[in-house]
Amino acid sequence: MKRLLHILLMAALLLVSSYDASAQRYQRVRGVRSAYWGVDSRGDSTLYVTLLEVRVFHRARDLRNYQRMVRAVKKVYPLAVEAAKRMENLDQELAKLEKRKDRKAYTKAIEDALKEEISPMLWKMTRYEGKILLKLIDRETNHTVFGIIKDFRSGFTAGFYQALAKLFGNNLKLEYDPEGEDEMLEYIVKYYKAGIL
């Protein structure tokens, strides 16, 4: 434990020494959430640094699971972000259409285009990566994939795709729980968005 404390102190000192005190300007450093110069009560310039949280692993198995999840997030997170954007655009376009028949035809056309575009990528994914993708789509859109299909297509179509997903060992009703089961995934996504991974 003392060794870990020494390493953390050395890292903090290296971070502080990497800033140019005379110029007093912010420089982006990996692992730093925010940094700014302030003046204390004595008139001295002080660097205030807020570091990102660091996860400590105790077992090699935990580290392997973490590394596996990092690889999966790097591969599927951009797809989840794209899904959120497309869902927002789809909402806007459907709001413009008045007739139910037109909305149904539009969603069917979007579904066919997505199948053609995304199916090759999905076939190259592992079950684990698919599970992570389902959770990240729920994170980005606040809706499960099952709920999205049900809202935009129909309950029957959502049930069909759910049965198909179950056949391949997945579940379209997976929900994202950042404070429970998906705590490690939430850390990894934050690190990925910060550009650390």
mmCIF file of C-alpha atoms in Angstrom:
data_model
loop_
_atom_site.group_PDB
_atom_site.id
_atom_site.type_symbol
_atom_site.label_atom_id
_atom_site.label_comp_id
_atom_site.label_asym_id
_atom_site.label_seq_id
_atom_site.Cartn_x
_atom_site.Cartn_y
_atom_site.Cartn_z
ATOM 1 C CA MET A 1 0.000 0.000 0.000
ATOM 2 C CA LYS A 2 2.899 2.335 0.817
ATOM 3 C CA ARG A 3 4.422 1.615 -2.578
ATOM 4 C CA LEU A 4 1.169 2.568 -4.323
ATOM 5 C CA LEU A 5 1.040 5.788 -2.298
ATOM 6 C CA HIS A 6 4.629 6.620 -3.299
ATOM 7 C CA ILE A 7 3.833 5.985 -6.965
ATOM 8 C CA LEU A 8 0.754 8.222 -6.821
ATOM 9 C CA LEU A 9 2.730 11.010 -5.124
ATOM 10 C CA MET A 10 5.478 10.769 -7.742
ATOM 11 C CA ALA A 11 2.872 10.921 -10.521
ATOM 12 C CA ALA A 12 1.306 14.002 -8.940
ATOM 13 C CA LEU A 13 4.705 15.693 -8.683
ATOM 14 C CA LEU A 14 5.455 14.895 -12.327
ATOM 15 C CA LEU A 15 2.126 16.386 -13.346
ATOM 16 C CA VAL A 16 2.770 19.554 -11.374
ATOM 17 C CA SER A 17 6.274 19.907 -12.795
ATOM 18 C CA SER A 18 4.953 19.540 -16.361
ATOM 19 C CA TYR A 19 3.222 22.919 -16.145
ATOM 20 C CA ASP A 20 5.050 26.116 -17.030
ATOM 21 C CA ALA A 21 4.713 28.227 -13.890
ATOM 22 C CA SER A 22 5.909 31.457 -15.484
ATOM 23 C CA ALA A 23 3.408 31.375 -18.364
ATOM 24 C CA GLN A 24 0.549 30.273 -16.075
ATOM 25 C CA ARG A 25 -1.469 28.701 -18.877
ATOM 26 C CA TYR A 26 -3.400 25.453 -19.080
ATOM 27 C CA GLN A 27 -1.808 22.524 -20.872
ATOM 28 C CA ARG A 28 -3.749 19.319 -21.527
ATOM 29 C CA VAL A 29 -2.267 16.364 -19.657
ATOM 30 C CA ARG A 30 -3.594 12.820 -19.893
ATOM 31 C CA GLY A 31 -5.535 11.815 -16.793
ATOM 32 C CA VAL A 32 -6.229 15.393 -15.697
ATOM 33 C CA ARG A 33 -9.881 16.411 -15.589
ATOM 34 C CA SER A 34 -9.205 20.102 -14.938
ATOM 35 C CA ALA A 35 -6.312 22.307 -13.945
ATOM 36 C CA TYR A 36 -6.118 25.993 -13.179
ATOM 37 C CA TRP A 37 -3.854 28.468 -11.469
ATOM 38 C CA GLY A 38 -5.085 30.280 -8.421
ATOM 39 C CA VAL A 39 -3.688 32.751 -5.936
ATOM 40 C CA ASP A 40 -3.772 31.764 -2.266
ATOM 41 C CA SER A 41 -4.162 34.106 0.737
ATOM 42 C CA ARG A 42 -0.416 34.865 0.792
ATOM 43 C CA GLY A 43 -0.389 35.922 -2.864
ATOM 44 C CA ASP A 44 1.425 32.809 -4.078
ATOM 45 C CA SER A 45 0.401 31.150 -7.348
ATOM 46 C CA THR A 46 -0.853 27.626 -6.812
ATOM 47 C CA LEU A 47 -1.767 24.986 -9.365
ATOM 48 C CA TYR A 48 -5.041 23.198 -8.626
ATOM 49 C CA VAL A 49 -5.393 19.848 -10.422
ATOM 50 C CA THR A 50 -8.416 17.547 -10.442
ATOM 51 C CA LEU A 51 -7.427 14.042 -11.544
ATOM 52 C CA LEU A 52 -9.696 11.450 -13.090
ATOM 53 C CA GLU A 53 -10.639 8.524 -10.888
ATOM 54 C CA VAL A 54 -8.243 5.603 -11.002
ATOM 55 C CA ARG A 55 -9.487 2.048 -10.731
ATOM 56 C CA VAL A 56 -7.228 -0.363 -8.830
ATOM 57 C CA PHE A 57 -7.413 -4.079 -9.635
ATOM 58 C CA HIS A 58 -6.538 -6.789 -7.178
ATOM 59 C CA ARG A 59 -6.535 -9.871 -9.364
ATOM 60 C CA ALA A 60 -5.246 -10.780 -12.804
ATOM 61 C CA ARG A 61 -8.771 -11.965 -13.713
ATOM 62 C CA ASP A 62 -10.186 -8.486 -13.003
ATOM 63 C CA LEU A 63 -7.503 -6.939 -15.185
ATOM 64 C CA ARG A 64 -8.265 -9.355 -18.059
ATOM 65 C CA ASN A 65 -11.988 -8.537 -17.811
ATOM 66 C CA TYR A 66 -11.164 -4.832 -17.824
ATOM 67 C CA GLN A 67 -8.934 -5.159 -20.895
ATOM 68 C CA ARG A 68 -11.600 -7.193 -22.688
ATOM 69 C CA MET A 69 -14.208 -4.540 -21.916
ATOM 70 C CA VAL A 70 -11.867 -1.759 -23.123
ATOM 71 C CA ARG A 71 -11.440 -3.517 -26.471
ATOM 72 C CA ALA A 72 -15.213 -3.957 -26.773
ATOM 73 C CA VAL A 73 -15.944 -0.312 -25.908
ATOM 74 C CA LYS A 74 -13.400 0.935 -28.445
ATOM 75 C CA LYS A 75 -15.108 -1.151 -31.098
ATOM 76 C CA VAL A 76 -18.798 -0.520 -30.325
ATOM 77 C CA TYR A 77 -19.071 2.870 -28.597
ATOM 78 C CA PRO A 78 -18.958 4.817 -31.891
ATOM 79 C CA LEU A 79 -21.862 2.649 -33.102
ATOM 80 C CA ALA A 80 -23.887 3.483 -29.987
ATOM 81 C CA VAL A 81 -23.275 7.217 -30.476
ATOM 82 C CA GLU A 82 -24.283 6.923 -34.125
ATOM 83 C CA ALA A 83 -27.446 5.045 -33.096
ATOM 84 C CA ALA A 84 -28.390 7.878 -30.724
ATOM 85 C CA LYS A 85 -27.895 10.467 -33.485
ATOM 86 C CA ARG A 86 -29.945 8.464 -35.960
ATOM 87 C CA MET A 87 -32.707 7.939 -33.435
ATOM 88 C CA GLU A 88 -32.901 11.683 -32.831
ATOM 89 C CA ASN A 89 -33.039 12.344 -36.592
ATOM 90 C CA LEU A 90 -35.693 9.674 -36.991
ATOM 91 C CA ASP A 91 -37.802 11.314 -34.288
ATOM 92 C CA GLN A 92 -37.583 14.645 -36.085
ATOM 93 C CA GLU A 93 -38.475 13.169 -39.477
ATOM 94 C CA LEU A 94 -41.419 11.182 -38.084
ATOM 95 C CA ALA A 95 -42.765 14.329 -36.435
ATOM 96 C CA LYS A 96 -42.993 15.914 -39.893
ATOM 97 C CA LEU A 97 -45.069 13.031 -41.308
ATOM 98 C CA GLU A 98 -48.772 13.198 -40.539
ATOM 99 C CA LYS A 99 -50.134 9.885 -41.836
ATOM 100 C CA ARG A 100 -49.478 6.629 -40.014
ATOM 101 C CA LYS A 101 -48.962 4.893 -43.358
ATOM 102 C CA ASP A 102 -46.201 7.358 -44.313
ATOM 103 C CA ARG A 103 -44.472 6.946 -40.922
ATOM 104 C CA LYS A 104 -44.591 3.156 -41.236
ATOM 105 C CA ALA A 105 -43.154 3.250 -44.776
ATOM 106 C CA TYR A 106 -40.409 5.648 -43.647
ATOM 107 C CA THR A 107 -39.382 3.490 -40.664
ATOM 108 C CA LYS A 108 -39.383 0.382 -42.873
ATOM 109 C CA ALA A 109 -37.104 2.134 -45.378
ATOM 110 C CA ILE A 110 -34.755 3.222 -42.558
ATOM 111 C CA GLU A 111 -34.745 -0.331 -41.170
ATOM 112 C CA ASP A 112 -33.840 -1.792 -44.576
ATOM 113 C CA ALA A 113 -31.046 0.766 -45.053
ATOM 114 C CA LEU A 114 -29.664 0.024 -41.576
ATOM 115 C CA LYS A 115 -29.751 -3.725 -42.190
ATOM 116 C CA GLU A 116 -27.739 -3.264 -45.354
ATOM 117 C CA GLU A 117 -25.250 -0.879 -43.761
ATOM 118 C CA ILE A 118 -24.780 -2.364 -40.290
ATOM 119 C CA SER A 119 -25.318 -6.109 -40.759
ATOM 120 C CA PRO A 120 -21.757 -6.766 -41.995
ATOM 121 C CA MET A 121 -20.367 -5.099 -38.836
ATOM 122 C CA LEU A 122 -22.738 -7.006 -36.554
ATOM 123 C CA TRP A 123 -21.757 -10.370 -38.006
ATOM 124 C CA LYS A 124 -18.127 -9.640 -37.121
ATOM 125 C CA MET A 125 -18.974 -8.953 -33.459
ATOM 126 C CA THR A 126 -18.710 -11.426 -30.648
ATOM 127 C CA ARG A 127 -21.650 -12.025 -28.290
ATOM 128 C CA TYR A 128 -19.838 -10.072 -25.620
ATOM 129 C CA GLU A 129 -19.352 -7.069 -27.907
ATOM 130 C CA GLY A 130 -23.038 -7.286 -28.863
ATOM 131 C CA LYS A 131 -23.999 -7.226 -25.181
ATOM 132 C CA ILE A 132 -21.815 -4.168 -24.601
ATOM 133 C CA LEU A 133 -23.355 -2.490 -27.664
ATOM 134 C CA LEU A 134 -26.887 -3.101 -26.347
ATOM 135 C CA LYS A 135 -25.964 -1.583 -22.987
ATOM 136 C CA LEU A 136 -24.253 1.416 -24.576
ATOM 137 C CA ILE A 137 -27.242 2.090 -26.827
ATOM 138 C CA ASP A 138 -29.390 2.127 -23.689
ATOM 139 C CA ARG A 139 -26.853 4.505 -22.095
ATOM 140 C CA GLU A 140 -26.851 6.910 -25.045
ATOM 141 C CA THR A 141 -30.588 6.872 -25.847
ATOM 142 C CA ASN A 142 -32.176 6.080 -22.440
ATOM 143 C CA HIS A 143 -34.174 3.336 -24.178
ATOM 144 C CA THR A 144 -33.510 -0.370 -24.497
ATOM 145 C CA VAL A 145 -33.100 -1.679 -28.033
ATOM 146 C CA PHE A 146 -36.315 -3.675 -27.573
ATOM 147 C CA GLY A 147 -38.170 -0.470 -26.628
ATOM 148 C CA ILE A 148 -36.738 1.404 -29.617
ATOM 149 C CA ILE A 149 -37.856 -1.291 -32.058
ATOM 150 C CA LYS A 150 -41.256 -1.482 -30.393
ATOM 151 C CA ASP A 151 -41.736 2.305 -30.579
ATOM 152 C CA PHE A 152 -40.617 2.736 -34.166
ATOM 153 C CA ARG A 153 -41.829 -0.515 -35.739
ATOM 154 C CA SER A 154 -44.220 -2.666 -33.706
ATOM 155 C CA GLY A 155 -44.422 -5.008 -30.759
ATOM 156 C CA PHE A 156 -44.479 -8.008 -33.093
ATOM 157 C CA THR A 157 -41.275 -6.906 -34.843
ATOM 158 C CA ALA A 158 -39.614 -6.220 -31.486
ATOM 159 C CA GLY A 159 -40.659 -9.688 -30.275
ATOM 160 C CA PHE A 160 -39.255 -11.274 -33.447
ATOM 161 C CA TYR A 161 -35.887 -9.552 -33.023
ATOM 162 C CA GLN A 162 -35.862 -10.410 -29.301
ATOM 163 C CA ALA A 163 -36.374 -14.097 -30.146
ATOM 164 C CA LEU A 164 -33.584 -13.873 -32.720
ATOM 165 C CA ALA A 165 -31.265 -12.217 -30.179
ATOM 166 C CA LYS A 166 -32.086 -14.915 -27.593
ATOM 167 C CA LEU A 167 -31.202 -17.530 -30.189
ATOM 168 C CA PHE A 168 -27.716 -16.007 -30.405
ATOM 169 C CA GLY A 169 -27.379 -15.681 -26.628
ATOM 170 C CA ASN A 170 -28.271 -12.021 -26.158
ATOM 171 C CA ASN A 171 -31.181 -9.959 -24.850
ATOM 172 C CA LEU A 172 -32.538 -6.758 -26.432
ATOM 173 C CA LYS A 173 -34.056 -5.749 -23.096
ATOM 174 C CA LEU A 174 -30.655 -5.245 -21.418
ATOM 175 C CA GLU A 175 -30.579 -2.075 -19.353
ATOM 176 C CA TYR A 176 -27.569 0.023 -18.448
ATOM 177 C CA ASP A 177 -26.869 0.311 -14.709
ATOM 178 C CA PRO A 178 -23.882 2.662 -14.183
ATOM 179 C CA GLU A 179 -23.954 2.411 -10.397
ATOM 180 C CA GLY A 180 -24.405 -1.350 -10.190
ATOM 181 C CA GLU A 181 -23.477 -4.076 -12.632
ATOM 182 C CA ASP A 182 -22.059 -1.669 -15.249
ATOM 183 C CA GLU A 183 -19.889 0.449 -12.967
ATOM 184 C CA MET A 184 -16.655 -0.643 -14.663
ATOM 185 C CA LEU A 185 -18.216 -0.031 -18.086
ATOM 186 C CA GLU A 186 -19.140 3.511 -17.037
ATOM 187 C CA TYR A 187 -15.516 4.202 -16.004
ATOM 188 C CA ILE A 188 -14.245 2.855 -19.319
ATOM 189 C CA VAL A 189 -16.688 4.988 -21.324
ATOM 190 C CA LYS A 190 -15.620 8.086 -19.378
ATOM 191 C CA TYR A 191 -11.956 7.294 -20.038
ATOM 192 C CA TYR A 192 -12.706 6.667 -23.728
ATOM 193 C CA LYS A 193 -14.579 9.978 -24.069
ATOM 194 C CA ALA A 194 -11.728 11.794 -22.295
ATOM 195 C CA GLY A 195 -9.246 10.342 -24.819
ATOM 196 C CA ILE A 196 -7.284 8.355 -22.265
ATOM 197 C CA LEU A 197 -7.867 4.922 -23.809
#
